[in-house]
GROMACS .gro file of C-alpha atoms in nm:
model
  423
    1UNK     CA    1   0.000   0.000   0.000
    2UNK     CA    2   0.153   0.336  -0.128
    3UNK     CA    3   0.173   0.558   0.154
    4UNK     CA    4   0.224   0.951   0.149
    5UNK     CA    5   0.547   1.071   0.323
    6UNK     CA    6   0.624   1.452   0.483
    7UNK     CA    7   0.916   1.537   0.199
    8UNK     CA    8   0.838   1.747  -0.053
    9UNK     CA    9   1.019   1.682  -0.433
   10UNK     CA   10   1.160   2.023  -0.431
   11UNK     CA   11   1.418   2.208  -0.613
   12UNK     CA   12   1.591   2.460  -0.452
   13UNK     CA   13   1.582   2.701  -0.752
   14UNK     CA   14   1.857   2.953  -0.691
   15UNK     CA   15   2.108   2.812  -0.420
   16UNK     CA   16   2.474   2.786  -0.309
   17UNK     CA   17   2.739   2.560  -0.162
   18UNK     CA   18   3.064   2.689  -0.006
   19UNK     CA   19   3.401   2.487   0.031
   20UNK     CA   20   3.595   2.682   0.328
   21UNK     CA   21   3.924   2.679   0.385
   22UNK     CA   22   4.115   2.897   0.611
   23UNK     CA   23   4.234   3.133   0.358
   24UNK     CA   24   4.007   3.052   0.113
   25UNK     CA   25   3.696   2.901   0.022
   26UNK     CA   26   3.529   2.824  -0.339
   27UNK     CA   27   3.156   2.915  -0.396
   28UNK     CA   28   2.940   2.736  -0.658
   29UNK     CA   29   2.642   2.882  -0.701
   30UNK     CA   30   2.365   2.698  -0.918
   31UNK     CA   31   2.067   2.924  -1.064
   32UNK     CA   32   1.802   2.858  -1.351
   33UNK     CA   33   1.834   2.868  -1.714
   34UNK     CA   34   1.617   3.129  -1.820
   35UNK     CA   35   1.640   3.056  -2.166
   36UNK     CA   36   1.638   2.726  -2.142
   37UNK     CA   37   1.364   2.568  -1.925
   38UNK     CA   38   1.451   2.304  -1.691
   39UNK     CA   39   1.838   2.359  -1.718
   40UNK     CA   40   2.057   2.516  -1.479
   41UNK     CA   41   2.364   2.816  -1.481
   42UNK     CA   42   2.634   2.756  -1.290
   43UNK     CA   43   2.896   2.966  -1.153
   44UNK     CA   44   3.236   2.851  -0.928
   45UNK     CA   45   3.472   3.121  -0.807
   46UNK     CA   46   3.715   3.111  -0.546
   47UNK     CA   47   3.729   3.421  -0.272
   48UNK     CA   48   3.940   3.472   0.008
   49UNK     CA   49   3.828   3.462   0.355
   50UNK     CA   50   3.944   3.821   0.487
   51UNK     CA   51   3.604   4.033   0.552
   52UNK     CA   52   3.609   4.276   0.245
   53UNK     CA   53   3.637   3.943  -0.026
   54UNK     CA   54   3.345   3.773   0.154
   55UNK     CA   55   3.142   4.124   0.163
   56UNK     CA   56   3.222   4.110  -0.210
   57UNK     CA   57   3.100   3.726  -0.234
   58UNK     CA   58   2.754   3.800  -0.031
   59UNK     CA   59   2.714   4.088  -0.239
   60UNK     CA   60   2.726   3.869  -0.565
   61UNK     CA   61   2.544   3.636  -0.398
   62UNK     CA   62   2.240   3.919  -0.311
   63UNK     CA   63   2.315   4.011  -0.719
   64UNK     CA   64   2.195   3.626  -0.820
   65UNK     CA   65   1.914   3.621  -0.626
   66UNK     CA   66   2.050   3.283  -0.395
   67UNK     CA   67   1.832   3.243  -0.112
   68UNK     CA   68   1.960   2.936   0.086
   69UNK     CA   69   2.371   2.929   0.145
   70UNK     CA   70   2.506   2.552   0.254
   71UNK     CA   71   2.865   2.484   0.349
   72UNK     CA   72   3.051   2.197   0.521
   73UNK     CA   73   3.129   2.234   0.935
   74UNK     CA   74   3.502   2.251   0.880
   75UNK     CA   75   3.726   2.305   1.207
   76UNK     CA   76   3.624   2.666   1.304
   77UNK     CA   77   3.657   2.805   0.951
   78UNK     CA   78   3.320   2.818   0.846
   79UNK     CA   79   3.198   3.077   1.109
   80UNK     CA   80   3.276   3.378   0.956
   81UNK     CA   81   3.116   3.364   0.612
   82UNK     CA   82   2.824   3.190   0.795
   83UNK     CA   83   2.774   3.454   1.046
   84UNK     CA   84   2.844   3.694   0.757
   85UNK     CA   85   2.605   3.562   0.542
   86UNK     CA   86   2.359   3.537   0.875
   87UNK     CA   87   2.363   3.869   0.914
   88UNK     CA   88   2.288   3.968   0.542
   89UNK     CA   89   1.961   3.750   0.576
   90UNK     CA   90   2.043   3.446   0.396
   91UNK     CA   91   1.892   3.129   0.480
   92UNK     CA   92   2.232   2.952   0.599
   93UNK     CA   93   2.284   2.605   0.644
   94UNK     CA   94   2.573   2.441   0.826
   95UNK     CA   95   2.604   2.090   0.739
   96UNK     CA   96   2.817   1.742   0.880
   97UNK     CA   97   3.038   1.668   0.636
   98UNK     CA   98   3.017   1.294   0.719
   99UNK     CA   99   2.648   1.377   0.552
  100UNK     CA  100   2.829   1.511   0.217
  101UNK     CA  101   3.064   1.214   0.144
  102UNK     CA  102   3.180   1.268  -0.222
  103UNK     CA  103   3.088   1.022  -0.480
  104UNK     CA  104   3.413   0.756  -0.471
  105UNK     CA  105   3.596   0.673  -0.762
  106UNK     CA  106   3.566   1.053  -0.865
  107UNK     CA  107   3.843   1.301  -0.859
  108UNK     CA  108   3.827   1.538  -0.569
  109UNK     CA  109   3.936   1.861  -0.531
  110UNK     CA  110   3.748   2.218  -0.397
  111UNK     CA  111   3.631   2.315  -0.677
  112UNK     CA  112   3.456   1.952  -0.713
  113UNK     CA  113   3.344   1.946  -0.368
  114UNK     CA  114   3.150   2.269  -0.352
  115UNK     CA  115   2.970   2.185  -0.713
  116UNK     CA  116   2.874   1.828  -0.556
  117UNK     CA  117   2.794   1.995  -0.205
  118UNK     CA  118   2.565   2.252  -0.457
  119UNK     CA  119   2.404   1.993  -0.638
  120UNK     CA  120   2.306   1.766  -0.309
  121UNK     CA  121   2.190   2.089  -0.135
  122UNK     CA  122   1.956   2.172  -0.431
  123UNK     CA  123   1.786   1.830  -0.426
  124UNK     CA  124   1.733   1.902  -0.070
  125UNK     CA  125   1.915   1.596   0.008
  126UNK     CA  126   2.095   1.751   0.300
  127UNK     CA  127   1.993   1.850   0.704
  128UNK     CA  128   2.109   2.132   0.872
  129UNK     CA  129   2.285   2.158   1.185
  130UNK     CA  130   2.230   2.346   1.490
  131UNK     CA  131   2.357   2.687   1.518
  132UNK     CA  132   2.220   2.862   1.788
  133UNK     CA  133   2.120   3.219   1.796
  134UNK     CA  134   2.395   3.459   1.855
  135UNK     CA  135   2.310   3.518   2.216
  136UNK     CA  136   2.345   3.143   2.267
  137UNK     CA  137   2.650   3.131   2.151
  138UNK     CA  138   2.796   3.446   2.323
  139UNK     CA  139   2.668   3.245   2.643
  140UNK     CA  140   2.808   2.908   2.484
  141UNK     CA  141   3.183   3.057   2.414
  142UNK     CA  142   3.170   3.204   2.821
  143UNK     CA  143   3.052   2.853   2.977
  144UNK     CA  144   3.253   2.656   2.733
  145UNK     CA  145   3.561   2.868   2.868
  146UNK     CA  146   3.494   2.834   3.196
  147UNK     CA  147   3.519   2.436   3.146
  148UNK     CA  148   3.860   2.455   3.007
  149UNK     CA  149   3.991   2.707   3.275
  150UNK     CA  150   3.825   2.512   3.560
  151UNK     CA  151   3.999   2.143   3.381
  152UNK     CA  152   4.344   2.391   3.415
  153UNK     CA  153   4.326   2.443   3.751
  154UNK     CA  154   4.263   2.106   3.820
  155UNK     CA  155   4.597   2.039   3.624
  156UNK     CA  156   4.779   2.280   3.792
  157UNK     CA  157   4.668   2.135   4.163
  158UNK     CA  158   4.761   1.782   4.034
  159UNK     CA  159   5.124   1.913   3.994
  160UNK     CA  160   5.140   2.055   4.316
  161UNK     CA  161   5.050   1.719   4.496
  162UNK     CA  162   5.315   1.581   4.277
  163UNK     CA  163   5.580   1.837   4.347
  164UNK     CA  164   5.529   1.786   4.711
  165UNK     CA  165   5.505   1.411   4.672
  166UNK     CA  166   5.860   1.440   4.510
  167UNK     CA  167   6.000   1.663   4.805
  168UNK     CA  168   5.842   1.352   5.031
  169UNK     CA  169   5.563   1.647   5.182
  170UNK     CA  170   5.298   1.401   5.252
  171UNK     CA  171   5.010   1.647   5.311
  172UNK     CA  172   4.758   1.453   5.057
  173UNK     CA  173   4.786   1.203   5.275
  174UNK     CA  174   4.655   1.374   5.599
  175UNK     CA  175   4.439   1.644   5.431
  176UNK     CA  176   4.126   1.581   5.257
  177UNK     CA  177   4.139   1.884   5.077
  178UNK     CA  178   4.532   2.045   5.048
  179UNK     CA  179   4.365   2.356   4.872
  180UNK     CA  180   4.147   2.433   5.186
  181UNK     CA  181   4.248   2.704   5.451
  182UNK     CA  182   4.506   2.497   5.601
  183UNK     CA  183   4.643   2.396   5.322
  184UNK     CA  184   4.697   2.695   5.166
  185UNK     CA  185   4.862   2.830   5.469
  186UNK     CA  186   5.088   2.544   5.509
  187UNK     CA  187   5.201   2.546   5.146
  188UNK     CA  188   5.212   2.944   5.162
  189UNK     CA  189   5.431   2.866   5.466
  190UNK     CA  190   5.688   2.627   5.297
  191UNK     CA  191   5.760   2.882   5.009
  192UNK     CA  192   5.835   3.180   5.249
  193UNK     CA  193   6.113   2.962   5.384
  194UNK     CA  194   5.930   2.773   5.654
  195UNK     CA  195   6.097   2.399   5.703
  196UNK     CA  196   5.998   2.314   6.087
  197UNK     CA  197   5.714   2.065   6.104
  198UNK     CA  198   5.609   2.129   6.434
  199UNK     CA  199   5.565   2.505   6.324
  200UNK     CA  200   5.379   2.396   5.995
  201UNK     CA  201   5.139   2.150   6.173
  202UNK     CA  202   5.037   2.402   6.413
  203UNK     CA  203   4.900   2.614   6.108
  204UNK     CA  204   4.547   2.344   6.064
  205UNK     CA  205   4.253   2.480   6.164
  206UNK     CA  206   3.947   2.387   6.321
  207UNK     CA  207   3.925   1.976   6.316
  208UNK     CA  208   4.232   1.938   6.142
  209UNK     CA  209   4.381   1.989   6.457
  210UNK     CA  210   4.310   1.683   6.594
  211UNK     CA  211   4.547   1.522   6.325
  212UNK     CA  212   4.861   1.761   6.429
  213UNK     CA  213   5.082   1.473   6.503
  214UNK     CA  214   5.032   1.280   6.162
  215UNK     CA  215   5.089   1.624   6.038
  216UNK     CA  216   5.397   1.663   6.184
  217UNK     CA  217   5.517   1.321   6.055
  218UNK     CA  218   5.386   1.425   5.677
  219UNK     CA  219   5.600   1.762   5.667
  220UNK     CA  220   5.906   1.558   5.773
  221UNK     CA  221   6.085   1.553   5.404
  222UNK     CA  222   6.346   1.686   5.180
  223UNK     CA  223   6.142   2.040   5.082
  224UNK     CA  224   6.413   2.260   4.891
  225UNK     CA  225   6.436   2.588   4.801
  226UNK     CA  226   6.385   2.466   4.449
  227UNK     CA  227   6.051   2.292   4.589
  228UNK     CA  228   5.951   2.613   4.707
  229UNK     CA  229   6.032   2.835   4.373
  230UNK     CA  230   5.822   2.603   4.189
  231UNK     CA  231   5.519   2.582   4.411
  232UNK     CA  232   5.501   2.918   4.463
  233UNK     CA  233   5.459   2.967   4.042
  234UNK     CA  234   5.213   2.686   4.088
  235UNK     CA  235   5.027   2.880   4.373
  236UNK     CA  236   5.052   3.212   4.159
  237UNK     CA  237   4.897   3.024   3.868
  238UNK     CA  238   4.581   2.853   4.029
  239UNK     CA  239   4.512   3.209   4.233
  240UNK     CA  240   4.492   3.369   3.857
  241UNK     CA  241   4.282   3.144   3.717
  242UNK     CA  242   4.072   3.143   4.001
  243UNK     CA  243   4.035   3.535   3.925
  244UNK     CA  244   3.955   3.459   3.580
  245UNK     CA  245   3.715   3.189   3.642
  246UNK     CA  246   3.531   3.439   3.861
  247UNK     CA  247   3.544   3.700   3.629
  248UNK     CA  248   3.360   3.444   3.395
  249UNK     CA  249   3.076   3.372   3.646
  250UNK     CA  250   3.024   3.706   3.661
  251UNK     CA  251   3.004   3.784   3.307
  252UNK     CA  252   2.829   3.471   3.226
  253UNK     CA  253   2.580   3.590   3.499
  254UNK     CA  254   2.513   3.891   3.327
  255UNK     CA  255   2.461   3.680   3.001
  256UNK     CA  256   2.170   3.437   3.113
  257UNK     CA  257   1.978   3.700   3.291
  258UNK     CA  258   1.715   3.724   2.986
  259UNK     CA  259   1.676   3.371   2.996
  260UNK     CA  260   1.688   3.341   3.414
  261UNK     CA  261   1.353   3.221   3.406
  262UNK     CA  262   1.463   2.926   3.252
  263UNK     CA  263   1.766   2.859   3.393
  264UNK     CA  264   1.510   2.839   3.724
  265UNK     CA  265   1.291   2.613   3.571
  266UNK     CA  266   1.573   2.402   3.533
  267UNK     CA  267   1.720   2.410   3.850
  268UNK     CA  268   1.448   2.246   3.980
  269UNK     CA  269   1.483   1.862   3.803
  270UNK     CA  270   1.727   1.685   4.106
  271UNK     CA  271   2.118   1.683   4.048
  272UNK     CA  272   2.105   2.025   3.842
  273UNK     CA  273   2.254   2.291   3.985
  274UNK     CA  274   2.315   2.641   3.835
  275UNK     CA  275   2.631   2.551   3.656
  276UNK     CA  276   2.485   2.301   3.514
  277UNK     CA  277   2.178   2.462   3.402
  278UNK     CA  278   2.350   2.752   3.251
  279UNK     CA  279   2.596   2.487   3.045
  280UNK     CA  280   2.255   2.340   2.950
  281UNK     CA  281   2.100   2.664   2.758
  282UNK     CA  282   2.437   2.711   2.659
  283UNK     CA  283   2.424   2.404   2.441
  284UNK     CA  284   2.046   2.332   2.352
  285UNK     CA  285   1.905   2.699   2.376
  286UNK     CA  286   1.555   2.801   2.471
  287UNK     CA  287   1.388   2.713   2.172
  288UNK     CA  288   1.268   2.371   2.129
  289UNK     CA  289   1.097   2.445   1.816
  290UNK     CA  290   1.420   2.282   1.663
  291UNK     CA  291   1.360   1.933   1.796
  292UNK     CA  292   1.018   1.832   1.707
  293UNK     CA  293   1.028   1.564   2.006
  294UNK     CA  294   1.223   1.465   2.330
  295UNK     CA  295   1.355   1.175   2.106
  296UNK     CA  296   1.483   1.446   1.833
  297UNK     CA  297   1.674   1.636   2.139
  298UNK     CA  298   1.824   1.300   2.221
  299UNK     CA  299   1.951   1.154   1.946
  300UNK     CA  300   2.109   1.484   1.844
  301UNK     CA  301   2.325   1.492   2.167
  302UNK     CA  302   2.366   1.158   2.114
  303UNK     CA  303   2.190   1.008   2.437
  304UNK     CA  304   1.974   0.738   2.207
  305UNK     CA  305   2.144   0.415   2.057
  306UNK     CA  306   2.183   0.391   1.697
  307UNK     CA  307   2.025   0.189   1.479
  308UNK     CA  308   2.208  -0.089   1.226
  309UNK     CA  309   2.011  -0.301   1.067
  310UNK     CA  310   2.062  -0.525   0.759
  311UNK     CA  311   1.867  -0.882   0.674
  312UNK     CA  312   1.658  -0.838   0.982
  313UNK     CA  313   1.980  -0.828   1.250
  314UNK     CA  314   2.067  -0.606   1.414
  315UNK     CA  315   2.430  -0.505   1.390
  316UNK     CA  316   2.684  -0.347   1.608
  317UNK     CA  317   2.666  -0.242   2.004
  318UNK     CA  318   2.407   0.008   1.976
  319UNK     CA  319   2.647   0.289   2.082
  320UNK     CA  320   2.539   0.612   2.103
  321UNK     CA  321   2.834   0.779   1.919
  322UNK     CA  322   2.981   1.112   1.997
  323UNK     CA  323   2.808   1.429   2.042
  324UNK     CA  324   2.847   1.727   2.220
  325UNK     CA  325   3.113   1.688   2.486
  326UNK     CA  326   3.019   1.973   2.665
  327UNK     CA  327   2.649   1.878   2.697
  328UNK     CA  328   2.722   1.496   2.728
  329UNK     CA  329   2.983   1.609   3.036
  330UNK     CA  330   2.690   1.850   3.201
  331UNK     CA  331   2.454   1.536   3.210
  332UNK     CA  332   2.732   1.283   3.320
  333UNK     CA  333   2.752   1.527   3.609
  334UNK     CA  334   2.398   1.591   3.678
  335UNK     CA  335   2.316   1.191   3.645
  336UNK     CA  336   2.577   1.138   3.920
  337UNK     CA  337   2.464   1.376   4.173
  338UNK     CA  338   2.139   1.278   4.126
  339UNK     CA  339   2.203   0.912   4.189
  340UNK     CA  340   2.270   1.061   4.525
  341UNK     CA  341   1.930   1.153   4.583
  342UNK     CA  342   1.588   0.983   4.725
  343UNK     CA  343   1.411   1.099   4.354
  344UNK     CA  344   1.263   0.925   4.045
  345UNK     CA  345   1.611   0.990   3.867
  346UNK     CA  346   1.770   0.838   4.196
  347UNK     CA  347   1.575   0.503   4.187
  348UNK     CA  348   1.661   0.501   3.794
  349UNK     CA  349   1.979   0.500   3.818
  350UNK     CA  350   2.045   0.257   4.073
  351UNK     CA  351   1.795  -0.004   3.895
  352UNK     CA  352   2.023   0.043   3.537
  353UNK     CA  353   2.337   0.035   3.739
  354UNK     CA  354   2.270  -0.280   3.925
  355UNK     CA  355   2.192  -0.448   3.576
  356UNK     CA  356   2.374  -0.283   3.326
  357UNK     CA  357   2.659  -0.083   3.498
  358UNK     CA  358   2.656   0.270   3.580
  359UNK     CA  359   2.783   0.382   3.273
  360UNK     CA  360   2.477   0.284   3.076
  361UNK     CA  361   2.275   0.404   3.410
  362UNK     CA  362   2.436   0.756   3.304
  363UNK     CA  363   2.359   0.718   2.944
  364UNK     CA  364   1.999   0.660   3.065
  365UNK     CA  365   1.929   0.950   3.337
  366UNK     CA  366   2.113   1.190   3.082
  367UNK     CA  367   1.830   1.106   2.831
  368UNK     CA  368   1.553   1.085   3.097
  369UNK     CA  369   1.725   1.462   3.199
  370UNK     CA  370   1.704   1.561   2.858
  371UNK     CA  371   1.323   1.460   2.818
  372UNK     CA  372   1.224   1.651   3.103
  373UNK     CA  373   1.417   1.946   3.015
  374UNK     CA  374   1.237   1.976   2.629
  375UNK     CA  375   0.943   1.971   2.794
  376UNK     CA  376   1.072   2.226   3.055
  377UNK     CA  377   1.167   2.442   2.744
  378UNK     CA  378   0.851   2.389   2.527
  379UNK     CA  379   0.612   2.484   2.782
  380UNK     CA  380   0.695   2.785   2.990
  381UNK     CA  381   0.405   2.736   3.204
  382UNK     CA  382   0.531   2.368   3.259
  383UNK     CA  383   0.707   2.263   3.624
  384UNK     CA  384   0.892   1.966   3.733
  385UNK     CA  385   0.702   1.711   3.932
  386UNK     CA  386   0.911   1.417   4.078
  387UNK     CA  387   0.761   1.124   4.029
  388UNK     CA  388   0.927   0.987   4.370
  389UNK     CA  389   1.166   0.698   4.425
  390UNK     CA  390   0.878   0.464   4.515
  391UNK     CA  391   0.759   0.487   4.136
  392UNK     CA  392   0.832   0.153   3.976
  393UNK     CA  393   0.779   0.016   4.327
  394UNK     CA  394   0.387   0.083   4.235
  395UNK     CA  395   0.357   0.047   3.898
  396UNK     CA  396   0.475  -0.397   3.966
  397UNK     CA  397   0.253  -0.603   4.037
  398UNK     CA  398   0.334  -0.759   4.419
  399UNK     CA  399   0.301  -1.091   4.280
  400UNK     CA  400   0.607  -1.013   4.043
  401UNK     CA  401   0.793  -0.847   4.338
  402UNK     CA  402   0.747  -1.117   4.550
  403UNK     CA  403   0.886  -1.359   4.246
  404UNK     CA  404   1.238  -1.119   4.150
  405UNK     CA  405   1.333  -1.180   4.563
  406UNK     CA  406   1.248  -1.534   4.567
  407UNK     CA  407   1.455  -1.553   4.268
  408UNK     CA  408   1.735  -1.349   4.410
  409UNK     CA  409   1.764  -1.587   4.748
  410UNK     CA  410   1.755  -1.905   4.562
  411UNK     CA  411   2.051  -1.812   4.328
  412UNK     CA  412   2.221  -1.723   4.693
  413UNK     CA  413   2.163  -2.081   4.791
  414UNK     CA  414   1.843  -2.072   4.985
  415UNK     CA  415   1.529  -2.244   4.986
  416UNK     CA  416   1.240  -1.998   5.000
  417UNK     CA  417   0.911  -2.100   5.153
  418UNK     CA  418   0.645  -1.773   5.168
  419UNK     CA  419   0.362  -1.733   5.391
  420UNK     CA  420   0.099  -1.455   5.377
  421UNK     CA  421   0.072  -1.227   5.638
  422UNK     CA  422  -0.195  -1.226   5.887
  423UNK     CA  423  -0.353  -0.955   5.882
   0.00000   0.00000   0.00000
């Protein structure tokens, strides 16, 4: 039975592909024949990418009348004649180039790449990726920063704990944290000169105190003046990129206030926090128009398994692939902390984790997360309800429940007899 699908046989009459490179890119733009019915012009130039030649190219563009502009996401070159071309008011598509593959057995070069990148694009034969609005991605580059400078502390105050492992300093082995109060005073301590250990132990505070003797058997070492030149550059560093990551907060702060409301809403699914949340918009935006369904938002950052199938099997591990690392780290994190908590996500977690592992328990809260937040997004009226940990406690039947433990004791080597309860 012939059914009728949602694509449209459509020719994209007047459109054009780019090939970017970092100094250059090649443009092939593809138009109709006007005196020639059902035929097509084409035109392929090459332009540099400094701002006055693409001004030129969107200018020719505007002259042939192109309405939709599709080029390949290569490295970070493709972002200024997109947001170029954005701001002109074409309709501009970003594409994967895994999406674009040329033809094999075909010669390639740029100029043959953006004429076959034209000629898919005007058989609308292509999807577009997502490019957030630009205040989206003004938030995205600020929390996407503050990642990388918050993973470079963390480097920094590894090398510490090694530098004072290799002047025999064991103070990671008393102190929980060596970057706390104490810590810092201790360290701050051994680079003005300070070598006593009965003098450095007495600098804990509050319950560290109670360790002072295993502190002054940890600072009992060979702590040189070499030691202390190098921790105090180490010191210097993490204090500066402290200040910077603060100056980021702040700034990012002043970047999500139009979409605070949000950001609240969010805040309010378990494990979520206001880093996280912020990361979140960062990544997905506010406007779910873009992902027709929870299951769209989720197979786009990659939280779904993929599908290969060929003869009726089913074929590989049903990974999910790679998507956004950024997003994909923000619901590792939020996933964890929730599994921490007496909540719906809590109880999910713990049930995959027992079974599967908790990496696939991770993989499964992130896309339970990630349903909850489209809807979050879609509706601003809409507010979280927890569905409690007790939920798939009431939804089995106590007959089944009674059957899974009966189960579980016999495989531990005991013989179950039940009896009701009287009542």
């Amino acid at each position: 039975m012939l059914e009728q699908t949602q694509e449209r046989e459509e020719i994209v009459e007047r459109v054009a592909a780019l090939d970017v490179g970092k100094k250059s890119l090649v443009c092939c733009v593809r138009i109709p024949d006007p005196a020639k019915p059902g035929r097509r012009l084409q035109e392929v130039q090459t332009y540099s990418t400094m701002t006055r030649a693409l001004s030129a190219m969107v200018g020719r563009l505007r002259e042939l009348g192109v309405t939709r502009v599709v080029m390949e996401a290569t490295s970070d070159y493709w972002k200024p004649p997109f947001y170029l071309l954005e701001a002109a008011g074409f309709e501009t598509w970003l594409v994967n180039a895994r999406d674009v593959k040329h033809l094999p057995g075909r010669p390639k070069t740029d100029r043959l790449d953006a004429v076959w990148l034209c000629k898919v694009a005007e058989r609308q034969m292509l999807r577009a990726s997502f490019v957030p609005p630009p205040q989206i991605r003004m938030l995205r580059d600020l929390t996407r920063y503050r990642v990388d400078l918050v993973a470079v502390v963390g480097a920094e105050k590894n090398r510490v704990e090694k530098l004072l492992e290799d002047a025999q300093i064991k103070l990671s082995s008393v102190v929980s944290d060596v970057f706390g109060a104490s810590g810092r005073d201790m360290m701050a301590a051994l680079v003005a000169g300070r070598r006593d250990p009965h003098v450095l132990a007495q600098l804990a505070r509050s319950s560290l105190r109670r360790k002072i003797d295993v502190l002054e058997e940890a600072f009992v070492g060979r702590f040189t003046d070499h030691h202390g030149f190098l921790l105090a550059k180490m010191l210097s560093r993490i204090d500066a990129i402290e200040a910077d990551i603060a100056d980021v907060d702040a700034r990012i702060q002043e970047q999500i206030a139009p979409f605070a409301s949000a950001a609240d809403r969010l805040e309010q699914i378990p494990g979520v926090g206001s880093t996280a949340a912020r990361a979140i918009i960062a990544e997905i935006g506010t406007d779910m128009t873009r992902f027709p369904t929870p299951a769209h938002l989720a197979g786009w950052a990659r939280f779904a398994p993929g599908v290969k199938e060929s003869a009726g099997r089913k074929k590989g591990s049903a990974s999910t692939g790679h998507g956004n690392p950024y997003l994909a780290r923000a619901l590792g994190q939020i996933a964890v902390s929730a599994a921490r908590t007496r909540t719906f996500l809590g109880e999910r977690y713990r049930r995959i984790a027992r079974r599967r592992g908790p990496k696939r328990a991770i993989v499964a809260v992130g896309r339970s997360v990630l349903t909850v937040i489209w809807h979050l997004m879609s509706d601003p009226e809409a507010a979280f309800r927890d569905l409690g940990a007790d939920f798939y406690d009431n939804r089995t039947n106590p007959a089944r429940r009674a059957r899974n433990h009966i189960t579980a004791l016999q495989s531990l080597g005991y013989k179950v007899t039940i009896e009701p309860a009287a009542a």
